[in-house]
Structure formats: structure tokens, C-alpha cells
PDB file of C-alpha atoms and ligand atoms in Angstrom:
ATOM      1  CA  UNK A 318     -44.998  10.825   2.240  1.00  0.00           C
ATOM      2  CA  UNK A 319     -43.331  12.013  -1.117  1.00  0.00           C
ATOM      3  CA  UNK A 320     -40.787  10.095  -2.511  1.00  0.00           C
ATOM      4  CA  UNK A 321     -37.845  12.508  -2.205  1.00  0.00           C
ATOM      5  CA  UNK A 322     -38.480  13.654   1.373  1.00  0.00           C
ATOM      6  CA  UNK A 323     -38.358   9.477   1.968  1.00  0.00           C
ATOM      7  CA  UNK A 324     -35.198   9.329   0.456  1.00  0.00           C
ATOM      8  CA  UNK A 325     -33.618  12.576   2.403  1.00  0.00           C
ATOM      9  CA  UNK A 326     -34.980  10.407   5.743  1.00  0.00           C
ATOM     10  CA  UNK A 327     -33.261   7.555   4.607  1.00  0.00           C
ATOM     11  CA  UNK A 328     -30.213   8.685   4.240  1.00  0.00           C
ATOM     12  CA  UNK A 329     -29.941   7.699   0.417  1.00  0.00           C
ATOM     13  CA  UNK A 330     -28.318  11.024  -1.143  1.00  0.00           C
ATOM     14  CA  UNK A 331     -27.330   8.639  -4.548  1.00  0.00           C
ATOM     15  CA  UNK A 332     -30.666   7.706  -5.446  1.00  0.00           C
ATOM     16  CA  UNK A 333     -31.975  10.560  -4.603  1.00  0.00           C
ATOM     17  CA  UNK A 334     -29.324  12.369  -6.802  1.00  0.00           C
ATOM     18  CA  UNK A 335     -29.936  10.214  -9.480  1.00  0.00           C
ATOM     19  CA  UNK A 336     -33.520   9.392  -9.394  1.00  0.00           C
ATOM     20  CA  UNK A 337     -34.309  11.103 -12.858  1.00  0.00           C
ATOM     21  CA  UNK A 338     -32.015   8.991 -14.993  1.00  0.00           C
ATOM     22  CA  UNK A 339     -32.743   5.285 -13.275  1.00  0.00           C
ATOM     23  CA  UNK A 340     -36.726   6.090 -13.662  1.00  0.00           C
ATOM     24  CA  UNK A 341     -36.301   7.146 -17.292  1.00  0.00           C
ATOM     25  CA  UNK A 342     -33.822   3.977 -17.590  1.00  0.00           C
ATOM     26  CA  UNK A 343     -36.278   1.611 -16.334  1.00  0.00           C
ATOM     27  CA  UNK A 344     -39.477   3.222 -18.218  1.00  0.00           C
ATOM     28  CA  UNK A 345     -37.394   2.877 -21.366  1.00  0.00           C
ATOM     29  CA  UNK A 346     -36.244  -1.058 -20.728  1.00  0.00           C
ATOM     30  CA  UNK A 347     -39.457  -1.640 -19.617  1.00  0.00           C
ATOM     31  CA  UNK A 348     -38.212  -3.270 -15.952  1.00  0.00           C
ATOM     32  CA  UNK A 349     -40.708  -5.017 -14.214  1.00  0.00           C
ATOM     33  CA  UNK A 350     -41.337  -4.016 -10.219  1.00  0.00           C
ATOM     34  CA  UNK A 351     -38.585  -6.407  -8.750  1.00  0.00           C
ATOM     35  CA  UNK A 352     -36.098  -5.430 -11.696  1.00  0.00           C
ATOM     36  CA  UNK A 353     -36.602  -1.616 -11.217  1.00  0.00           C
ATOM     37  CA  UNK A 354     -36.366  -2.339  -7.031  1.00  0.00           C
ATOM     38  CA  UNK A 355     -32.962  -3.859  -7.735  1.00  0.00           C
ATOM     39  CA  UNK A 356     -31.933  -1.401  -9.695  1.00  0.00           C
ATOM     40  CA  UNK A 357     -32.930   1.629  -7.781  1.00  0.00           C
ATOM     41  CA  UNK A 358     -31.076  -0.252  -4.574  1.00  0.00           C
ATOM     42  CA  UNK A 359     -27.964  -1.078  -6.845  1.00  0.00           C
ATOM     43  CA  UNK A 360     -27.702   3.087  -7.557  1.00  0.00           C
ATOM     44  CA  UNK A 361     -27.311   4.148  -3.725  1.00  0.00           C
ATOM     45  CA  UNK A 362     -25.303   0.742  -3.354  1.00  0.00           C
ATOM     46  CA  UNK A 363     -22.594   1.977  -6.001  1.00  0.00           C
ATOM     47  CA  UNK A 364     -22.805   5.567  -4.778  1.00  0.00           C
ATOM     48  CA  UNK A 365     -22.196   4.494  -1.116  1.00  0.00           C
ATOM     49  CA  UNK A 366     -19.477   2.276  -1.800  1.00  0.00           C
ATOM     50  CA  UNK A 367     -17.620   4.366  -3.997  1.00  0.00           C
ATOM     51  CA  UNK A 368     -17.714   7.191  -1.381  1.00  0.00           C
ATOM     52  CA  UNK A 369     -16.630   4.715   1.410  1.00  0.00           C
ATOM     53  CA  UNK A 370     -13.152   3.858  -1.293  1.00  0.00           C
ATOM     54  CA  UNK A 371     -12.852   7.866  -1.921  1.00  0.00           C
ATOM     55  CA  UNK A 372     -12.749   8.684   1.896  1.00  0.00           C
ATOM     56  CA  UNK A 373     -10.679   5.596   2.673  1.00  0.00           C
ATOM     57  CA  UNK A 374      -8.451   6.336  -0.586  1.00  0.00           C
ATOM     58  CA  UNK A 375      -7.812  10.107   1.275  1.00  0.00           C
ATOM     59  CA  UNK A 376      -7.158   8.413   4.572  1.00  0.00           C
ATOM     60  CA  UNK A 377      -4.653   6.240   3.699  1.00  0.00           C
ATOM     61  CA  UNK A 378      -2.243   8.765   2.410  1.00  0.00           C
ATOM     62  CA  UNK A 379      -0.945   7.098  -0.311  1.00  0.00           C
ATOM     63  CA  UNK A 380       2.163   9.619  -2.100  1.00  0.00           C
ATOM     64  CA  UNK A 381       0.334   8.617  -5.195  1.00  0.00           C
ATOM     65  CA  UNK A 382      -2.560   6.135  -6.348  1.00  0.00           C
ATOM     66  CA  UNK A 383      -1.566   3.304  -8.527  1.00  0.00           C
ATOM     67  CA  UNK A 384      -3.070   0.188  -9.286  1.00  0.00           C
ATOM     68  CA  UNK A 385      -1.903  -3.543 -10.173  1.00  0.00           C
ATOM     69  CA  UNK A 386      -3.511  -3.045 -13.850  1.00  0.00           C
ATOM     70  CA  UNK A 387      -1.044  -0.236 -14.191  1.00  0.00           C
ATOM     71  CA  UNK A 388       1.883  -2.511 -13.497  1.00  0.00           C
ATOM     72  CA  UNK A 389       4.039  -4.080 -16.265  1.00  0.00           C
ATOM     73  CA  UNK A 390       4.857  -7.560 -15.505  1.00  0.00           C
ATOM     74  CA  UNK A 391       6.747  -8.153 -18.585  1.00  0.00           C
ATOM     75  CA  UNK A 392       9.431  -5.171 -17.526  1.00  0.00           C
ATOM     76  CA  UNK A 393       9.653  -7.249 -14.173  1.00  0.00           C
ATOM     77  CA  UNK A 394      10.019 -11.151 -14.588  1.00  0.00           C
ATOM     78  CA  UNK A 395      11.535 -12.008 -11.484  1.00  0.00           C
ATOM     79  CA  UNK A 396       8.434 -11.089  -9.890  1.00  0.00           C
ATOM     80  CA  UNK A 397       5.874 -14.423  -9.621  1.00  0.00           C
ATOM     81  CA  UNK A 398       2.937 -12.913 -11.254  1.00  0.00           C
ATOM     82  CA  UNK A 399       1.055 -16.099  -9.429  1.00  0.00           C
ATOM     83  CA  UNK A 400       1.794 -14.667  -6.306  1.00  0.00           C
ATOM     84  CA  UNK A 401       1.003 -10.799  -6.988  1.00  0.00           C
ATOM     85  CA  UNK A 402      -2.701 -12.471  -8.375  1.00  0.00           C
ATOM     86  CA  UNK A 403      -3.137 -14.432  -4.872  1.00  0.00           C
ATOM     87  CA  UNK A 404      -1.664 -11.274  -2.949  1.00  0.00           C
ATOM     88  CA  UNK A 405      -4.250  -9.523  -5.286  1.00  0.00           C
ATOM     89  CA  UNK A 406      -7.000 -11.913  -3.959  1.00  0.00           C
ATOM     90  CA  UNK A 407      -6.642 -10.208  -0.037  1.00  0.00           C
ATOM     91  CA  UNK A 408      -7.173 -13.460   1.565  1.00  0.00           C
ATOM     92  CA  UNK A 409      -3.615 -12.323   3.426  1.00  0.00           C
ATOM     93  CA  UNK A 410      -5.559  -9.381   5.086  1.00  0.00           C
ATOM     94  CA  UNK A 411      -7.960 -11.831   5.938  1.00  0.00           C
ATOM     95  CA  UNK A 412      -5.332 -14.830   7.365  1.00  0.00           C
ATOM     96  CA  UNK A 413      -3.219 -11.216   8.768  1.00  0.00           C
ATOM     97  CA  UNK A 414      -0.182 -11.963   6.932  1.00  0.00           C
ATOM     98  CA  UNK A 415       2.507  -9.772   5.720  1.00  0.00           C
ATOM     99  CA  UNK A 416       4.178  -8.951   2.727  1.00  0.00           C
ATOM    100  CA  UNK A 417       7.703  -8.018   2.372  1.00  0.00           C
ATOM    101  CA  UNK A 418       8.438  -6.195  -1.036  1.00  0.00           C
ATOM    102  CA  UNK A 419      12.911  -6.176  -1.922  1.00  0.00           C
ATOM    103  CA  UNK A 420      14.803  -4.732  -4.438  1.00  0.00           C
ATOM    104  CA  UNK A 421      16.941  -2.024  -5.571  1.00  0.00           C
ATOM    105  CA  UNK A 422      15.429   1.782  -6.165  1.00  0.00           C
ATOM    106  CA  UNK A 423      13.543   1.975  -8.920  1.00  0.00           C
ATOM    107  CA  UNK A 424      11.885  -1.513  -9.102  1.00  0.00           C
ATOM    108  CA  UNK A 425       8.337  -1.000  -8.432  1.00  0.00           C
ATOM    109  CA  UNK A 426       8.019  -1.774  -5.018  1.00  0.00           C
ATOM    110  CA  UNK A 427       5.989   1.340  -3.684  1.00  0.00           C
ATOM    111  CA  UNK A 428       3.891   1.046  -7.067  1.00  0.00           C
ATOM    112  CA  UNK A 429       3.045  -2.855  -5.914  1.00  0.00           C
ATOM    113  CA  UNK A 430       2.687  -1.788  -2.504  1.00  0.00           C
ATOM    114  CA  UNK A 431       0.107   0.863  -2.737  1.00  0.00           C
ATOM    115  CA  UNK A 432      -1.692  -1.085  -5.384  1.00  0.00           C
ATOM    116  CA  UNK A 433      -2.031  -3.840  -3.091  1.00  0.00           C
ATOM    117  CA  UNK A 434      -3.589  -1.155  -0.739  1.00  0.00           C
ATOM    118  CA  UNK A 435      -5.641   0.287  -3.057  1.00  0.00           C
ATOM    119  CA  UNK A 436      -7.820  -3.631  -3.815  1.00  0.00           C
ATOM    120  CA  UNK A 437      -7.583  -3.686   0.306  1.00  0.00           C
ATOM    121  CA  UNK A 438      -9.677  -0.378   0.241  1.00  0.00           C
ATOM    122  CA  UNK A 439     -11.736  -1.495  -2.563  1.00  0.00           C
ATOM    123  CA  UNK A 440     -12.899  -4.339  -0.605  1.00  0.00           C
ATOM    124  CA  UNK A 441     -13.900  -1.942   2.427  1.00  0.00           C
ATOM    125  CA  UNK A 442     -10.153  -2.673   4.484  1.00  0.00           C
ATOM    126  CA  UNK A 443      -9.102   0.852   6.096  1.00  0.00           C
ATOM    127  CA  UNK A 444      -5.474   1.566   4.517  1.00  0.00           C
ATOM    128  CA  UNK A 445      -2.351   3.693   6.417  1.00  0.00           C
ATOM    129  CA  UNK A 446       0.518   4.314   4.000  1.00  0.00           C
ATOM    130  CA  UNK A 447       3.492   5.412   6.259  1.00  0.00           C
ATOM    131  CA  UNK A 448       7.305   6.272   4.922  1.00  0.00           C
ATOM    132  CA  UNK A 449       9.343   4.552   7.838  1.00  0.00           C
ATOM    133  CA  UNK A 450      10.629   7.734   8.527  1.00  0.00           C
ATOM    134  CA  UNK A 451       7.308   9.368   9.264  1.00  0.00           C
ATOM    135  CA  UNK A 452       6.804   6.308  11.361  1.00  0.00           C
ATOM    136  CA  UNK A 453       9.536   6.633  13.177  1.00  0.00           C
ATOM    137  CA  UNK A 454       9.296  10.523  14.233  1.00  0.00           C
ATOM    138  CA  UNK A 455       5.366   9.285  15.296  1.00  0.00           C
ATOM    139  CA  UNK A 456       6.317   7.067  17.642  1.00  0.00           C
ATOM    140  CA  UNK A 457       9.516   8.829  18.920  1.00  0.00           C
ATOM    141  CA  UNK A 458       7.233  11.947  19.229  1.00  0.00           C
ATOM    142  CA  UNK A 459       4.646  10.464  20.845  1.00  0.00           C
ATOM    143  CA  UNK A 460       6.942   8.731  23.257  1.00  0.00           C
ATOM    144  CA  UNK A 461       8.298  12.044  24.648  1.00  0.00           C
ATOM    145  CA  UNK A 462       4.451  13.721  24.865  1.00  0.00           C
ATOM    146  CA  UNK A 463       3.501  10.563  26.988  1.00  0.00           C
ATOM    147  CA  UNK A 464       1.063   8.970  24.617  1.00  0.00           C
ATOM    148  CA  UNK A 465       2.763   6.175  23.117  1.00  0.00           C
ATOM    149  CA  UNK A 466      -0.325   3.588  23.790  1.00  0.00           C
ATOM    150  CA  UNK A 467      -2.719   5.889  21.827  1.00  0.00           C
ATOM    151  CA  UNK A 468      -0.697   6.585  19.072  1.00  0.00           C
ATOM    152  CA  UNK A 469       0.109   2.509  18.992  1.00  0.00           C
ATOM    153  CA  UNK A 470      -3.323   2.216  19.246  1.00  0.00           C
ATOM    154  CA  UNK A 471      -3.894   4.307  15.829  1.00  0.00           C
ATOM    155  CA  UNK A 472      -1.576   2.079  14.274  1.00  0.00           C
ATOM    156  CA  UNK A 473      -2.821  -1.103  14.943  1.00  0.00           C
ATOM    157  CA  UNK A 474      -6.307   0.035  14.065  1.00  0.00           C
ATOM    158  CA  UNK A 475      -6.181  -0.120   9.756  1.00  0.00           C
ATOM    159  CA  UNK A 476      -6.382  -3.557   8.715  1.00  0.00           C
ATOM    160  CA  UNK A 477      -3.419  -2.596   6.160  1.00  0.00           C
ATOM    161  CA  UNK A 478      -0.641  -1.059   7.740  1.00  0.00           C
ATOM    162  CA  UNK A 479       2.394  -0.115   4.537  1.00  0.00           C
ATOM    163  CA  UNK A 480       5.584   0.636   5.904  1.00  0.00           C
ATOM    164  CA  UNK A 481       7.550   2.254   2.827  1.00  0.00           C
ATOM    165  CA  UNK A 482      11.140   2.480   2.576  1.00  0.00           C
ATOM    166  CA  UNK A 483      12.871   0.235   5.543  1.00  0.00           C
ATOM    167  CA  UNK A 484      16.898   0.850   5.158  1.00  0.00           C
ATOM    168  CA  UNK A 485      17.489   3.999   4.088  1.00  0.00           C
ATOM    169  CA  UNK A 486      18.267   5.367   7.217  1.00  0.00           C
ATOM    170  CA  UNK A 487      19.820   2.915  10.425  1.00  0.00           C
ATOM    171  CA  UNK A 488      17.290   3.481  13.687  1.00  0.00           C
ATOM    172  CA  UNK A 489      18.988   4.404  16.685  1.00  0.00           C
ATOM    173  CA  UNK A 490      18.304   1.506  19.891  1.00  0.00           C
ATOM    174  CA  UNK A 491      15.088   3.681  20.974  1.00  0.00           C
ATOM    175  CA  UNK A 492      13.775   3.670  17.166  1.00  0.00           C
ATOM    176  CA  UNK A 493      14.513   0.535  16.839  1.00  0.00           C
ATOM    177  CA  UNK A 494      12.419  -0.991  20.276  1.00  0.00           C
ATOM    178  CA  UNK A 495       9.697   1.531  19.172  1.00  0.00           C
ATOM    179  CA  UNK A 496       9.331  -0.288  16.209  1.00  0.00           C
ATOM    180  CA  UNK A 497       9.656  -3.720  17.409  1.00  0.00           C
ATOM    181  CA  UNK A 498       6.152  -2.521  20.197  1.00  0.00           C
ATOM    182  CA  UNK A 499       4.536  -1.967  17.325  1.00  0.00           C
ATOM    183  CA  UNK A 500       5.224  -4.680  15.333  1.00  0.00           C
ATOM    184  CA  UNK A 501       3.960  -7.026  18.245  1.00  0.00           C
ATOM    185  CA  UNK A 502       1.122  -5.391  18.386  1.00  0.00           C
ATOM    186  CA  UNK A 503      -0.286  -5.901  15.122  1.00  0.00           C
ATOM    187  CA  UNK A 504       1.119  -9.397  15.183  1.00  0.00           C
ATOM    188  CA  UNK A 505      -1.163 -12.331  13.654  1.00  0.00           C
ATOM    189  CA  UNK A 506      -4.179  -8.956  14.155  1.00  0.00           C
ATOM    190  CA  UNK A 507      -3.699  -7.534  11.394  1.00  0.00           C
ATOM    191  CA  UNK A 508      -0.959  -7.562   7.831  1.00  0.00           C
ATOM    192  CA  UNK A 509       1.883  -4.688   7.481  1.00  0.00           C
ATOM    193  CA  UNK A 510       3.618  -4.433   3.927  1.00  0.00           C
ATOM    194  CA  UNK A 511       6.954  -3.493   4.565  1.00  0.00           C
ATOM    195  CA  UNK A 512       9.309  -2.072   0.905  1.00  0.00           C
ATOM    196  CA  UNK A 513      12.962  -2.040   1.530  1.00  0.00           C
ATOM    197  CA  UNK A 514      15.770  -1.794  -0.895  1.00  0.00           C
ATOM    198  CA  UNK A 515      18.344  -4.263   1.922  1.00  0.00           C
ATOM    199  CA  UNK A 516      17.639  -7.713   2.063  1.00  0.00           C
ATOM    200  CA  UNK A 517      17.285  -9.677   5.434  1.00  0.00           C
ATOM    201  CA  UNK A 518      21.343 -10.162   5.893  1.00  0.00           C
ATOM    202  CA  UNK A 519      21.615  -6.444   6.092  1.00  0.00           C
ATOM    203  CA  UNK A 520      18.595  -5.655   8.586  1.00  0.00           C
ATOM    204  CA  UNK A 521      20.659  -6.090  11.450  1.00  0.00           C
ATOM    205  CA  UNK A 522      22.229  -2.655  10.515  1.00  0.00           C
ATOM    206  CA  UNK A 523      19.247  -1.125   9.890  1.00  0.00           C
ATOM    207  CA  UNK A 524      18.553  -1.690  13.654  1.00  0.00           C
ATOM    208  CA  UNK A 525      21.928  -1.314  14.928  1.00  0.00           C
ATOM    209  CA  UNK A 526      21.359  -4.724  17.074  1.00  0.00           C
ATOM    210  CA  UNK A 527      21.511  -8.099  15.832  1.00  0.00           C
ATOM    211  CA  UNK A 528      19.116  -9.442  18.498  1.00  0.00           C
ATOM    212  CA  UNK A 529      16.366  -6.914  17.824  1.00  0.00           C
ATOM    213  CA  UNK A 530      16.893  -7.573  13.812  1.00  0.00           C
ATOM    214  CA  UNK A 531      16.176 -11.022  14.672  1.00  0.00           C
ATOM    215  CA  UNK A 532      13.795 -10.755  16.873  1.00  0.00           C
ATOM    216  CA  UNK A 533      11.803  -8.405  14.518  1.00  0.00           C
ATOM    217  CA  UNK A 534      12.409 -10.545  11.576  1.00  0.00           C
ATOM    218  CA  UNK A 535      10.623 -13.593  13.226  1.00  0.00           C
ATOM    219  CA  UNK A 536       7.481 -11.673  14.032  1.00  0.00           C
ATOM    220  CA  UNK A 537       7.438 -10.219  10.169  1.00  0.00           C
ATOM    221  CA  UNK A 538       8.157 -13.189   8.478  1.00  0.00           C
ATOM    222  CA  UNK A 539       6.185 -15.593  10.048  1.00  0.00           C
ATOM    223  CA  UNK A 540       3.616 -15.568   8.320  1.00  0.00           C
ATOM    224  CA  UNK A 541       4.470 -13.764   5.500  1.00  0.00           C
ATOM    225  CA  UNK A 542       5.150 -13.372   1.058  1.00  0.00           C
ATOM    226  CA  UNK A 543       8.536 -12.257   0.233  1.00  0.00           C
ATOM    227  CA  UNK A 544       9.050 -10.946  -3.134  1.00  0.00           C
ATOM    228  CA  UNK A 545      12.373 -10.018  -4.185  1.00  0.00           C
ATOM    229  CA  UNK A 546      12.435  -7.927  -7.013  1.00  0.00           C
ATOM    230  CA  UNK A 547      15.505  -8.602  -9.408  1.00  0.00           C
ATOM    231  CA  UNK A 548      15.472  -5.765 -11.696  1.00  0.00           C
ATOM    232  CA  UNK A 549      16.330  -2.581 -13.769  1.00  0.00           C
ATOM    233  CA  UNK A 550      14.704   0.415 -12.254  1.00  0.00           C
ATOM    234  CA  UNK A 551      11.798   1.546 -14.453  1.00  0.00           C
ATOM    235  CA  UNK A 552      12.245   5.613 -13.662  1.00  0.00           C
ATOM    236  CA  UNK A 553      15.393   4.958 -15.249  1.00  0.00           C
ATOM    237  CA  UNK A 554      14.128   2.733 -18.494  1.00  0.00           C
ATOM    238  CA  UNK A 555      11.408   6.644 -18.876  1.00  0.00           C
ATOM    239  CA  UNK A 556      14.628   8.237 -18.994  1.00  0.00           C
ATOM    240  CA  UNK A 557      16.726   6.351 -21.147  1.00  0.00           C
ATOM    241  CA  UNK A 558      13.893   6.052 -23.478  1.00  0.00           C
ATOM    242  CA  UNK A 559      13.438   9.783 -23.695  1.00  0.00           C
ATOM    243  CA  UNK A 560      17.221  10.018 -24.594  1.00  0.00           C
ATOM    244  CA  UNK A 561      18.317  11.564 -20.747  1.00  0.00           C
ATOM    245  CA  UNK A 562      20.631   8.933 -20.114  1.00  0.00           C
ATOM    246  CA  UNK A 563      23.047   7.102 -21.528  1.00  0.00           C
ATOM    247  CA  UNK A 564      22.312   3.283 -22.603  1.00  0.00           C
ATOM    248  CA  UNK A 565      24.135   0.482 -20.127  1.00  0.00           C
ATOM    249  CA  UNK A 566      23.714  -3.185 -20.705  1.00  0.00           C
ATOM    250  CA  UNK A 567      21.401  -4.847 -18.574  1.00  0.00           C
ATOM    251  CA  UNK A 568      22.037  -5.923 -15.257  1.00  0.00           C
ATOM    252  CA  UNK A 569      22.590  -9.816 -14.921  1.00  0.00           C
ATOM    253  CA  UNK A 570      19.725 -11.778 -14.404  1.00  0.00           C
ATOM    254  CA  UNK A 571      21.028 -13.124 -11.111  1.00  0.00           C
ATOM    255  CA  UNK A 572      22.691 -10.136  -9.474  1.00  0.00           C
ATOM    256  CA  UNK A 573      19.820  -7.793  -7.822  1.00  0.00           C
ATOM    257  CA  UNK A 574      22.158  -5.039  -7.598  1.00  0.00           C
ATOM    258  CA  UNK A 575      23.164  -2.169 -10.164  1.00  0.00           C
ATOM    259  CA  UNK A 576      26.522  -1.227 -11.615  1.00  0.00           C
ATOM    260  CA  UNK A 577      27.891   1.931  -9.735  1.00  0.00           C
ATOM    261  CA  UNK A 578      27.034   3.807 -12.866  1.00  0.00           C
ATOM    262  CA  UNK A 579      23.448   2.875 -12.874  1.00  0.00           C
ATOM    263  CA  UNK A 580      23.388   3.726  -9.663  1.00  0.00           C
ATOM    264  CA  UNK A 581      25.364   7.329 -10.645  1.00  0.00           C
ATOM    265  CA  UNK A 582      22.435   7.096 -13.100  1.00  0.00           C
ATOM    266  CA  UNK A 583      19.633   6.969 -10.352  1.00  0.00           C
ATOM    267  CA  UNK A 584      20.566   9.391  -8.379  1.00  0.00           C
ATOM    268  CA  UNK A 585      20.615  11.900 -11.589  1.00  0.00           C
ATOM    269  CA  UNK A 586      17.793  11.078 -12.345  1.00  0.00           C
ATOM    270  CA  UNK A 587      16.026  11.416  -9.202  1.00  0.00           C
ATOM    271  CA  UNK A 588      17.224  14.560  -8.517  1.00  0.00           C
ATOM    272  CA  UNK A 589      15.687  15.604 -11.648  1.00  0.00           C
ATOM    273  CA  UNK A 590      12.582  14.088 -11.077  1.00  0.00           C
ATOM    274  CA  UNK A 591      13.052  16.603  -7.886  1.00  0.00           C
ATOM    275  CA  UNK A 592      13.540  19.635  -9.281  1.00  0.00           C
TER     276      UNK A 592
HETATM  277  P1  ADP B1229      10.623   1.684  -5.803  1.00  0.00           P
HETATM  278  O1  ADP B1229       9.643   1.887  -4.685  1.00  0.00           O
HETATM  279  O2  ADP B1229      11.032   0.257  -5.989  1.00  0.00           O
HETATM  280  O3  ADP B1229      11.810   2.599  -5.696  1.00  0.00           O
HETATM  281  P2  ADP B1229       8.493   2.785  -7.381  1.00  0.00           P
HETATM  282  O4  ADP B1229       7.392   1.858  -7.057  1.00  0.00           O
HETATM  283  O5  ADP B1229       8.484   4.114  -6.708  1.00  0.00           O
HETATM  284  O6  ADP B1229       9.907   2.075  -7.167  1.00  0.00           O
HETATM  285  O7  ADP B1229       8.506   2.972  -8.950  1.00  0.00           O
HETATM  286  C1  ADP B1229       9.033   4.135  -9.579  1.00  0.00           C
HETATM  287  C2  ADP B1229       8.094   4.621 -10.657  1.00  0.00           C
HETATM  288  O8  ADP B1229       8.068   3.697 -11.727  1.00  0.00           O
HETATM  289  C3  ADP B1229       6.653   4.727 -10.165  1.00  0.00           C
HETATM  290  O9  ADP B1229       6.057   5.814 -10.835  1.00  0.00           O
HETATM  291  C4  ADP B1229       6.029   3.427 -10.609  1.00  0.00           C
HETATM  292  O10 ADP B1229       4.644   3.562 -10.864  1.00  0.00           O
HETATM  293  C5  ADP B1229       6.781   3.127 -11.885  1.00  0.00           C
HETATM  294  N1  ADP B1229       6.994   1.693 -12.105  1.00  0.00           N
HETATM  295  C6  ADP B1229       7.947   0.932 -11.545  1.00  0.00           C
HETATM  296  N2  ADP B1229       7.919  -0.310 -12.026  1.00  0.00           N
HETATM  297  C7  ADP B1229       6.889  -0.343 -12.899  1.00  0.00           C
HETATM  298  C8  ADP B1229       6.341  -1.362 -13.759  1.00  0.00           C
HETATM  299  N3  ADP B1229       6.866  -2.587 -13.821  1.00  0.00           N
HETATM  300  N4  ADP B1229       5.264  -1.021 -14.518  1.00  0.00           N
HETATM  301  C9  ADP B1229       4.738   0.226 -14.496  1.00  0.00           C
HETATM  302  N5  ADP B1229       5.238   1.230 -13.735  1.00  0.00           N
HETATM  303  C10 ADP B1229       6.297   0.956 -12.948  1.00  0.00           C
HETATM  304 MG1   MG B1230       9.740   3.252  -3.152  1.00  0.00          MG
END
């Protein structure tokens, strides 16, 4: 049988595709049998896997792709860059384990999230970037069309599940218990990273109930990486750098949260970065 047609019946499209170049590559390094085998292998291997990240990349909806090479540490001290590397490392996909990203707007917690997402994917983990809102009118929706199990079922299914923006808006009780289902569900099965600019004391508004906050705090945190990001909000550093914005001192090392103005400052600026 001819070479090509063997490839075409085996499926491998990358060596086929490429089967010019790694021939003259190997004539001109002068690869013996076993070398050239390897090589030729290696080819479909790469093209495979990096069409496995693509489609897994387009699944997971990401807003935007961004990776943990992209992030600057030195902007961000109070972040453990120890931790991040372990985080980096996936073993708590493997061990199921959550991470809980805090911190004022601004501070880099989508950008670590998604990154984080991003090595899952790399390393073959299917990904499911969700803003909480979207989240929430899922489940509510799905509730009222009767097919709340299939639609939990969806959500339990990506090994990585990134919850993006807890706090912005309170849940009503129904939201709330909604959540809570699905948060049992993917309990010690598989990891959620939750972002939210309110830190634990202030979750029980979020939910409206105390119990439930508690209750839903115990499942996320128990086995779980906080990181509480103590920071300046980098969209704003751009701006002031380009000249948009006035200069302010820099927030206190231990106070998390902005001066009013800063805050004045963020909402300018996002509603320019809107427009
Ligand atoms: P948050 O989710 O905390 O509001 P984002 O993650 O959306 O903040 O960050 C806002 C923008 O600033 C994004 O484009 C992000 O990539 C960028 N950014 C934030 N912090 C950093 C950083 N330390 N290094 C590089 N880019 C950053
Ligand atoms: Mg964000």
C-alpha cells in the first residue's frame, strides 16, 4: 500500500501534512531507522496534541487567553509566587482541590485564573470558564425548563470548572441553593476556581443567608489555596502610565482596599476601556 493512502487510513493528517519537510530533515541529519521512526511519530504527536489544546482552548470560553508567563509578579508581591508555581504544577486538579482567587478590581485575578486554566488544558484537562452570572441564569433557566440534572451534569463534567466574579451581584435564596447543588456535586470530583473581589466575612451577603454562606464555604474551602491579592489594580497602573489619570500614592501595604478616589479612578477607567 502507498505510504500516503496508509497515513489517510490511519488517521495521521500531521504527518501526512508534513511528510515532505521531516523526510528531507532526516535525509539531511542523516537519522538512522529508529531516529527517523521517532521523529516521524513525534510530528503527528505534536500536531494531535496541539489540536486537542486548540479545541479545548475554544471550549472553555475563556473572555481572553492569558498565560502565567504573561503575569508580572513583581507588580503583585502579596501574591506567594511559591504557591502560583505549585498551583502551576496541576497536582490540585489531580488531588480535586480548589482555588479561591481575592482582591479588589483590577488585581489580576481573572488573568491568574484563566492562566491556571490554560496549563490545565495544556495537560489534556477539559476547561469551562463561567462569569457567575452566566452561571447563575444556566441553572435558574434550566430549573424552570425541567432539566436541572442535565445541565448539572454538564457542569460537573470539565475537570476545571472557573467561576469568575463571585460578589458583584447578591443571589436571591433560589440562586443561592442552585449554586450550593452544584457545588456538592463537584465536591472532592473535581477543582472549581472561584475570583471574587469580597472576602469570606462578606459572603454571607452575597447569598443573602448566613447558613447557606457557611455551608457553601465549608465545601469550597476544604480542600482548597486561598490567595488574597493585596494590590493596586494594574488596568489602572496602563492608564496612569499613559498620562489618563491622575497619580495617587500607593495603597498601604496592609489595607487590600482602595481609596474612594482610586476607586472613582476604576470605574473611569473601565468605562473607557468600554467604549
Ligand atoms: P481582576 O480580575 O482582578 O479584576 P484582571 O485579571 O481582569 O483583574 O486584570 C486586568 C487586566 O490587567 C488584564 O488584562 C490582565 O491581564 C492585566 N493584569 C493584571 N495584573 C497583571 C499583572 N500582575 N501582570 C500582567 N498583567 C496583569
Ligand atoms: Mg476579573
Amino acid at each position: 500500500m502507498q505510504l500516503v493512502s496508509l497515513l489517510d487510513k490511519m488517521k495521521m493528517e500531521h504527518l501526512a501534512s508534513q511528510l515532505e519537510t521531516v523526510c528531507e530533515q532526516a535525509a539531511k541529519r542523516d537519522l538512522g531507522l529508529k531516529e527517523f521512526l521517532a521523529e516521524a511519530l513525534q510530528t503527528e504527536w505534536n500536531g494531535r496534541h496541539l489540536k486537542g489544546v486548540e479545541g479545548r482552548l475554544l471550549q472553555a470560553r475563556f473572555p481572553w487567553v492569558k498565560t502565567i508567563e504573561q503575569f508580572d509578579f513583581a507588580f503583585q508581591p502579596s501574591i506567594d509566587r511559591k504557591v502560583m508555581r505549585e498551583l502551576a504544577g496541576l497536582s490540585f486538579v489531580e488531588r480535586a482541590e480548589n482555588v479561591v482567587l481575592l482582591g479588589p478590581p483590577g488585581v489580576g485575578k481573572t488573568h491568574l485564573a484563566v492562566a491556571l486554566g490554560v496549563k490545565a488544558i495544556e495537560a489534556g484537562h477539559r476547561v469551562l470558564f463561567l462569569s457567575l452570572e452566566n452561571l447563575l441564569t444556566r441553572l435558574t433557566r434550566a430549573k424552570r425548563e425541567n432539566r436541572l440534572e442535565r445541565q448539572l451534569q454538564l457542569l460537573v463534567y470539565p475537570k476545571v470548572l472557573i467561576l469568575d466574579e463571585m460578589g458583584y451581584l447578591p443571589m436571591n435564596r433560589e440562586e443561592a441553593s442552585l449554586f450550593f447543588r452544584l457545588l456538592c456535586r463537584r465536591y472532592e470530583r473535581a477543582s472549581i476556581i472561584v475570583t471574587s473581589n469580597k472576602s469570606f466575612v462578606d459572603w454571607g451577603e452575597i447569598f443573602n443567608d448566613q447558613v447557606l454562606a457557611t455551608a457553601i464555604l465549608d465545601r469550597l474551602l476544604h480542600h482548597s489555596t486561598t490567595i488574597n491579592i493585596k494590590g493596586e489594580s494594574y488596568r489602572l497602573r496602563e492608564k496612569r502610565k499613559a498620562g489618563m489619570l491622575c497619580p495617587h500614592p500607593e495603597p498601604k501595604e496592609d489595607s487590600p482596599e482602595l481609596p474612594v478616589a482610586v476607586a472613582g479612578d476604576i470605574a473611569a477607567a473601565r468605562k473607557k476601556e468600554e467604549l
